CSV table of C-alpha atoms in Angstrom, one decimal:
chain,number,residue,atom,x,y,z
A,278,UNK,CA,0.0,0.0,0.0
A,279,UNK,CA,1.5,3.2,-1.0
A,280,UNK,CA,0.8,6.8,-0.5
A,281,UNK,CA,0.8,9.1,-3.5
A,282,UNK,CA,-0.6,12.6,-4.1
A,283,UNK,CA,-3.8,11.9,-5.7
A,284,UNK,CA,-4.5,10.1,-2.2
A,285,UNK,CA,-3.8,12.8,-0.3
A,286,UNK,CA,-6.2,14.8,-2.4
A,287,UNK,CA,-8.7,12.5,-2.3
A,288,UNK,CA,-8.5,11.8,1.8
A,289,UNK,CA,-7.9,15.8,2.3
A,290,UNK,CA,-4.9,15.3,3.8
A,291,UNK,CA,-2.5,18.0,3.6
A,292,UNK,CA,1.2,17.3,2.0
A,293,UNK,CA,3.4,17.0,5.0
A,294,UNK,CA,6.9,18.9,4.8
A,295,UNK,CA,9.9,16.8,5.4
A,296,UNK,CA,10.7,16.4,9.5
A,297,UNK,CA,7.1,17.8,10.4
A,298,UNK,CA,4.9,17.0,13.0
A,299,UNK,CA,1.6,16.2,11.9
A,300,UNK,CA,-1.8,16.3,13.3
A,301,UNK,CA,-4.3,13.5,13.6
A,302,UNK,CA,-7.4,11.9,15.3
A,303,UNK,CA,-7.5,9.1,16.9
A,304,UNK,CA,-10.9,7.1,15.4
A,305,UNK,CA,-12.1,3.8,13.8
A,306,UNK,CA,-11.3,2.9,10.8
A,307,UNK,CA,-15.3,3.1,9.4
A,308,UNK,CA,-14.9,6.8,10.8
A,309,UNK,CA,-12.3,7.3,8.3
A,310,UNK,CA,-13.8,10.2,5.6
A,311,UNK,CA,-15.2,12.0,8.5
A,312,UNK,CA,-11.3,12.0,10.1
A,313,UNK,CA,-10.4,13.6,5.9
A,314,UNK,CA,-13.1,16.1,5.8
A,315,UNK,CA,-11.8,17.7,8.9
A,316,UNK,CA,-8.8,18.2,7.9
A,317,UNK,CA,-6.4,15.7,9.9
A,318,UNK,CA,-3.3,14.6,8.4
A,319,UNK,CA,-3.9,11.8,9.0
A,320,UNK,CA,-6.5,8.7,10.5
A,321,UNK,CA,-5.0,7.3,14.4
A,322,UNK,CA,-6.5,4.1,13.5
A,323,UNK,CA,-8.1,2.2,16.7
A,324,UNK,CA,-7.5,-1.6,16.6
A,325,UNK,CA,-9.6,-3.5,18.8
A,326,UNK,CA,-13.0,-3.4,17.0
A,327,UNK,CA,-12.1,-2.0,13.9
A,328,UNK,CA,-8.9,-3.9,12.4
A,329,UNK,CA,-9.1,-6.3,14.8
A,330,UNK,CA,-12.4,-8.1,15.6
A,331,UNK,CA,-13.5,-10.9,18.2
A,332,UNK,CA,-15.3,-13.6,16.6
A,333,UNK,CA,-17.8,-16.1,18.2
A,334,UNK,CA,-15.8,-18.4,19.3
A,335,UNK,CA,-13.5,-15.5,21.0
A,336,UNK,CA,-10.8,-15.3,18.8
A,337,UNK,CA,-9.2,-12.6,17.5
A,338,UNK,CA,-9.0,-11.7,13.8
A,339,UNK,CA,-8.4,-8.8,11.2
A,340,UNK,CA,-11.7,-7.4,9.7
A,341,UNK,CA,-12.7,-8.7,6.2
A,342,UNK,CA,-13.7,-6.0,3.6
A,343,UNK,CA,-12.0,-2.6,5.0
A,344,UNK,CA,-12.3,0.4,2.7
A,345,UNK,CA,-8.6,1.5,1.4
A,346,UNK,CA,-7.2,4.5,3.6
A,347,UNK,CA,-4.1,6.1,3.3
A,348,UNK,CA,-1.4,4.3,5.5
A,349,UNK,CA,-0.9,5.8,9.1
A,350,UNK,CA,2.3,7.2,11.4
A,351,UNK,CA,0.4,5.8,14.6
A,352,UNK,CA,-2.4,3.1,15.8
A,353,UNK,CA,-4.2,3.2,19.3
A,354,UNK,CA,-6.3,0.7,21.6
A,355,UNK,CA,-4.4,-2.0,21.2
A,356,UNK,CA,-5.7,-4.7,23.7
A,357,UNK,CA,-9.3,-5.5,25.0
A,358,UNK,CA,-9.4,-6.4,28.8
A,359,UNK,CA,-9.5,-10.1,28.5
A,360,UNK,CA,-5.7,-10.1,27.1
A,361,UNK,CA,-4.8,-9.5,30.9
A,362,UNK,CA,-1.1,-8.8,30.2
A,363,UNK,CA,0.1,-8.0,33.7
A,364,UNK,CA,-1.3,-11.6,35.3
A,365,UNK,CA,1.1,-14.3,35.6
A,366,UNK,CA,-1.4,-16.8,35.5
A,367,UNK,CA,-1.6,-16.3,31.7
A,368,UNK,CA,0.8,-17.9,29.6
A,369,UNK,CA,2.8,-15.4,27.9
A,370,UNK,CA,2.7,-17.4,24.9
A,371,UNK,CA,-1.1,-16.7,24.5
A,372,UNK,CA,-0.6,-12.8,25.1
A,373,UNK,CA,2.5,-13.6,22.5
A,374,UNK,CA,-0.1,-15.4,20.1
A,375,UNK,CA,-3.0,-12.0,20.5
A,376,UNK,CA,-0.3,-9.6,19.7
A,377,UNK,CA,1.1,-11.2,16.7
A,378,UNK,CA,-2.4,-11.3,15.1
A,379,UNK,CA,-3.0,-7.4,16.3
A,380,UNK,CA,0.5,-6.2,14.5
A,381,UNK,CA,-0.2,-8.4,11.5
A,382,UNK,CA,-3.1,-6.7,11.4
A,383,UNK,CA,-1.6,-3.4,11.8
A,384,UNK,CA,1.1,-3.3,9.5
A,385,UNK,CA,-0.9,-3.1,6.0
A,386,UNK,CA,-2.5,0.5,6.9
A,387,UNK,CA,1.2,1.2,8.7
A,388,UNK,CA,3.4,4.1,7.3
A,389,UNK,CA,7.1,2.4,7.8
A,390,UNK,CA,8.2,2.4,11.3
A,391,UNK,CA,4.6,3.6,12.5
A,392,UNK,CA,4.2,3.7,16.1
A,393,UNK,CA,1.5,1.3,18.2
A,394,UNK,CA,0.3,2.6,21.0
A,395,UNK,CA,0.0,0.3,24.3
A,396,UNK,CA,-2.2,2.1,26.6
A,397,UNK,CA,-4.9,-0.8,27.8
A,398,UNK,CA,-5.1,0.3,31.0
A,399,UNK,CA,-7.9,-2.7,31.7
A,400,UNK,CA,-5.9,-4.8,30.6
A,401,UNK,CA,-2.7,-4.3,32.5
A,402,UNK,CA,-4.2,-3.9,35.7
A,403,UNK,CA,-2.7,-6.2,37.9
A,404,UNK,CA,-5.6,-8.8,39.2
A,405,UNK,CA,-6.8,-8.9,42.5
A,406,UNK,CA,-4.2,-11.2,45.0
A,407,UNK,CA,-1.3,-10.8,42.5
A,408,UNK,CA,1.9,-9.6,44.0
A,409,UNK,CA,3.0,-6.5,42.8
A,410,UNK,CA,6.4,-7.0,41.8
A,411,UNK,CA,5.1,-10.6,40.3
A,412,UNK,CA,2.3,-8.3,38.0
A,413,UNK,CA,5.1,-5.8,37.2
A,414,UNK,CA,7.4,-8.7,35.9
A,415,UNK,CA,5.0,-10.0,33.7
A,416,UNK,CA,3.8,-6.9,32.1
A,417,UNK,CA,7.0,-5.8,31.2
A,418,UNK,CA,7.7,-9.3,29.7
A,419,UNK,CA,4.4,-8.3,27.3
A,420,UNK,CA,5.6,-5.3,26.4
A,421,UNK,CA,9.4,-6.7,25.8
A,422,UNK,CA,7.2,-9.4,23.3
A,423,UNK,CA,4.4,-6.3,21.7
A,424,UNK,CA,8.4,-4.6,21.1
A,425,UNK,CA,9.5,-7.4,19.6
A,426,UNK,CA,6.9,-8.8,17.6
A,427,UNK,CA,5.8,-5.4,16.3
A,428,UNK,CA,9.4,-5.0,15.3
A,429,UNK,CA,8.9,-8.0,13.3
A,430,UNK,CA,6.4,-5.8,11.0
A,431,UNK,CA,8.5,-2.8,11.0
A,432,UNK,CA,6.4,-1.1,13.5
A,433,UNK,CA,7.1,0.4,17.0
A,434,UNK,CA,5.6,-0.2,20.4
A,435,UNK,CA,5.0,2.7,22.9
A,436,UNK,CA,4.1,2.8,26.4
A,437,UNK,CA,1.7,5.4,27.5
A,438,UNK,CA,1.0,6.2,30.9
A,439,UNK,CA,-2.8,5.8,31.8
A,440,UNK,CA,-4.3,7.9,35.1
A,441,UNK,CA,-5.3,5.9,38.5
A,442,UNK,CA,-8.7,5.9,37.6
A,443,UNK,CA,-7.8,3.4,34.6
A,444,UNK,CA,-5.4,1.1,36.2
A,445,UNK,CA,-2.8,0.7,39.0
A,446,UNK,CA,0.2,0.2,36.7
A,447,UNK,CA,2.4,2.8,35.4
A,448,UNK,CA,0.5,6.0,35.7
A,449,UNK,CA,3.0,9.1,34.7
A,450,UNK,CA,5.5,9.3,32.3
A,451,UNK,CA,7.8,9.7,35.3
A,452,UNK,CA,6.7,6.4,36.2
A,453,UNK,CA,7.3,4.8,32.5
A,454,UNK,CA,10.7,6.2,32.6
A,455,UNK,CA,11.6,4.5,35.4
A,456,UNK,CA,9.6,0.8,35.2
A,457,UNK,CA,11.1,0.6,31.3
A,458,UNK,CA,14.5,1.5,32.5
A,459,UNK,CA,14.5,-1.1,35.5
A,460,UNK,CA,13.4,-3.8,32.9
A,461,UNK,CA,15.9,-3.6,30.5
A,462,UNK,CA,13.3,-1.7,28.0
A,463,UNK,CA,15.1,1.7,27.7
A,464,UNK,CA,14.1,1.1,24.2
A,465,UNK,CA,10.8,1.8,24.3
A,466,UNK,CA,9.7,5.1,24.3
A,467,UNK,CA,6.7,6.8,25.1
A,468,UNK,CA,3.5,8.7,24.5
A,469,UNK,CA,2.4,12.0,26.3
A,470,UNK,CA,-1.0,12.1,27.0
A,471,UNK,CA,-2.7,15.8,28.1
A,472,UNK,CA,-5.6,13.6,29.7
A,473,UNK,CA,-3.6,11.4,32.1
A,474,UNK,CA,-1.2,14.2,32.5
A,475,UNK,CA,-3.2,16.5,33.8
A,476,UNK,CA,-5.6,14.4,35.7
A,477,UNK,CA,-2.1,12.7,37.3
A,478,UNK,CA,-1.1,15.8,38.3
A,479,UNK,CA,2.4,15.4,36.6
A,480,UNK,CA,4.2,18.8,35.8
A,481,UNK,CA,5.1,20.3,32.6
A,482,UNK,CA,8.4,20.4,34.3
A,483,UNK,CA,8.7,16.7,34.1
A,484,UNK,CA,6.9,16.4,30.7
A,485,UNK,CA,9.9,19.1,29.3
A,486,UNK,CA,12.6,16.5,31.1
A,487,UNK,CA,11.2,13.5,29.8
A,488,UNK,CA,10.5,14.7,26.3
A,489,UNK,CA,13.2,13.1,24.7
A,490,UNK,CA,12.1,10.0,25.3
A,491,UNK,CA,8.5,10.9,23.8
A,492,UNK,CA,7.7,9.0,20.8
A,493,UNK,CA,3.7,10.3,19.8
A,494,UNK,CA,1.2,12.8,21.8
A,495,UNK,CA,-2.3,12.6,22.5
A,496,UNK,CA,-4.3,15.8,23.1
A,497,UNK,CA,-7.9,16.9,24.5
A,498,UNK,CA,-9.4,19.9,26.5
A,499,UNK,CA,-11.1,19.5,29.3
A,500,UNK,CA,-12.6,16.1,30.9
A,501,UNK,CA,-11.6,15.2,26.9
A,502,UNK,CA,-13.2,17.4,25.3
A,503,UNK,CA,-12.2,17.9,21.5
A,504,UNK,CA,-9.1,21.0,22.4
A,505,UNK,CA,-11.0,24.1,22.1
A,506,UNK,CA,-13.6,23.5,24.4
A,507,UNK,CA,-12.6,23.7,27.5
A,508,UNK,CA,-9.9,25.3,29.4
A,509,UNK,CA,-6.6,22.7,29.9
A,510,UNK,CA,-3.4,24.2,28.9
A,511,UNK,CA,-2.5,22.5,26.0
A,512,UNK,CA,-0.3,25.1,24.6
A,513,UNK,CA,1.8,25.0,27.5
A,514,UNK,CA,1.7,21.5,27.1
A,515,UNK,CA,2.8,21.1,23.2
A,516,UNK,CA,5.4,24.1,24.5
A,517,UNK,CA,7.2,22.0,27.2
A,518,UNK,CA,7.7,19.2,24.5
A,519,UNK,CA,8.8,20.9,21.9
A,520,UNK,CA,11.7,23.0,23.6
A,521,UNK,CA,12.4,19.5,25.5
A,522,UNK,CA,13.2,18.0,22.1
A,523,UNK,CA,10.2,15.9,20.7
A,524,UNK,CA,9.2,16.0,17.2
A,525,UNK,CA,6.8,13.6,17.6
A,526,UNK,CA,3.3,13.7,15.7
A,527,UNK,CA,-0.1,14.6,17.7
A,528,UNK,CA,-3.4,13.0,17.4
A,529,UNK,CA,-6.2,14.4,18.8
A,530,UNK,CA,-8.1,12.0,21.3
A,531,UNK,CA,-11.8,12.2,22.6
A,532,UNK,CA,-14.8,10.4,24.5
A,533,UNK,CA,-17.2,11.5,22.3
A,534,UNK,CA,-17.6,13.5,19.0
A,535,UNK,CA,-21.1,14.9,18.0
A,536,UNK,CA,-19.6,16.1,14.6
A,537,UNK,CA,-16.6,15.1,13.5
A,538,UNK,CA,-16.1,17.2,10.1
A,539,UNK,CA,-16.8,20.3,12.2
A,540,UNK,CA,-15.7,19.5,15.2
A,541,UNK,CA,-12.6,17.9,14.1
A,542,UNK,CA,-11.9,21.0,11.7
A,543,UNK,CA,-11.9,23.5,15.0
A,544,UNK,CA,-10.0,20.9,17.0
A,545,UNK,CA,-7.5,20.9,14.8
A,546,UNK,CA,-6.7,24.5,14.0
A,547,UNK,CA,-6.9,24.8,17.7
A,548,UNK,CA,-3.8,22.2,18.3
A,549,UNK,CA,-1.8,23.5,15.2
A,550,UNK,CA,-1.9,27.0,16.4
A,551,UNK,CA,-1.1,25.9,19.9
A,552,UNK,CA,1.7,23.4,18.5
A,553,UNK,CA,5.4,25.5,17.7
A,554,UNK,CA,6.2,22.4,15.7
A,555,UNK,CA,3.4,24.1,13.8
A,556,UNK,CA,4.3,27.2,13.2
């Protein structure tokens, strides 16, 4: 699958100058003209549910009969709650044997060396009567195999930190530094999230510091909101990555969209003007 101008005209995507960020929403893959007709430079595809579906029998599988859209720089939801990847009571070999079916589903709507967001926070939980350290162990060993198998497909896994609200493990970027670090996954980088950030509590201090290491950004506004409405500092936010040294791309994620060819349009002038990458 290859990208070519006449897509881009035909998806509304705008051309994208060499080395710069661009600006996205996070939706399914049916969603994927309304994501065009906004304006986004591109489609954060989800996967479970729309490239990846459950049959009857439980299994896992790509979707039969998806629409061609332009390939993507980044892909989202990743694991549904039953793939408990934090519980040593599941074999790793049948996490293993999920996420090789998820990033061979990925990779044919992949740009090279797309990123794969691994947020999940249902699924990583660590179960109730689990040691900690036990759940901690095997969670990094599941993201050591998404790394691994994604690499396979020329993709890249990312850890995002997810808020206390969603699960118990790995909660600030602070906290991803340091749990990849003390498993021998300094490789793996990571994806800032405004949502989690703010409702962590984590400074822009910290989010400046751990830039580097930043590997995608996720937006909203205000109790996720589409940016715009509502009142979180996003420029600030953009501001503390971009002098820390990220160049990463930005996709815009929400609960809920009423409109997304209107609502998306706004959204999105509102992050480029707040992004200096942008400007």
């Amino acid at each position: 699958m290859t990208r070519d101008a006449s897509s881009d005209r035909a998806t509304g995507n705008r051309p994208r100058r060499s080395g710069q960020p661009q600006h996205g929403i996070i939706a399914a893959h049916d969603r994927a003209e309304e994501v065009a007709a906004a304006g986004a430079d591109f489609l954060e595809q989800t996967v479970v549910g729309s490239l990846l579906v459950e049959g009857a029998d439980g299994a896992w599988a790509p979707a039969d009969g998806l629409a061609p859209v332009p390939p993507a720089p980044s892909f989202a939801i990743l694991l549904p709650a039953a793939v408990r990847v934090s519980d040593p009571a599941v074999p790793l070999e049948e996490t293993a044997d999920y996420l090789c079916g998820a990033v061979a589903a990925i990779a044919p709507w992949a740009r090279p060396r797309a990123t794969v967001v691994l947020g999940s926070g249902a699924s990583r939980r660590i179960p109730a009567g689990v040691d900690r350290g036990a759940g901690e162990r095997r969670f990094a060993d599941s993201v050591r195999t998404a790394r691994d198998l994604a690499a396979e497909h020329g993709l890249e896994v990312l850890l995002e930190p997810l808020h206390q609200g969603e699960t118990d493990l790995v909660n600030s970027l602070a906290e991803a530094h340091d749990f990849l670090d003390a498993h021998d996954l300094s490789d793996v980088r990571l994806v800032a999230d405004l949502f989690h950030v703010m409702l962590e509590g984590e400074s822009f201090e910290a989010v400046h510091r751990l830039a580097p290491r930043v590997g995608h950004i996720h937006v909203a506004d205000t109790d996720r909101r589409p940016p715009g409405q509502g009142d979180w500092p996003l420029a600030a936010f953009l501001t503390a990555l971009r002098d820390g040294g990220c160049d990463a791309h930005v996709s815009i994620e929400c609960f809920t969209w009423e409109d997304i060819p209107v609502e998306g349009r706004a959204a999105l002038e509102t992050v480029r003007t707040a992004d200096p990458a942008a400007r």
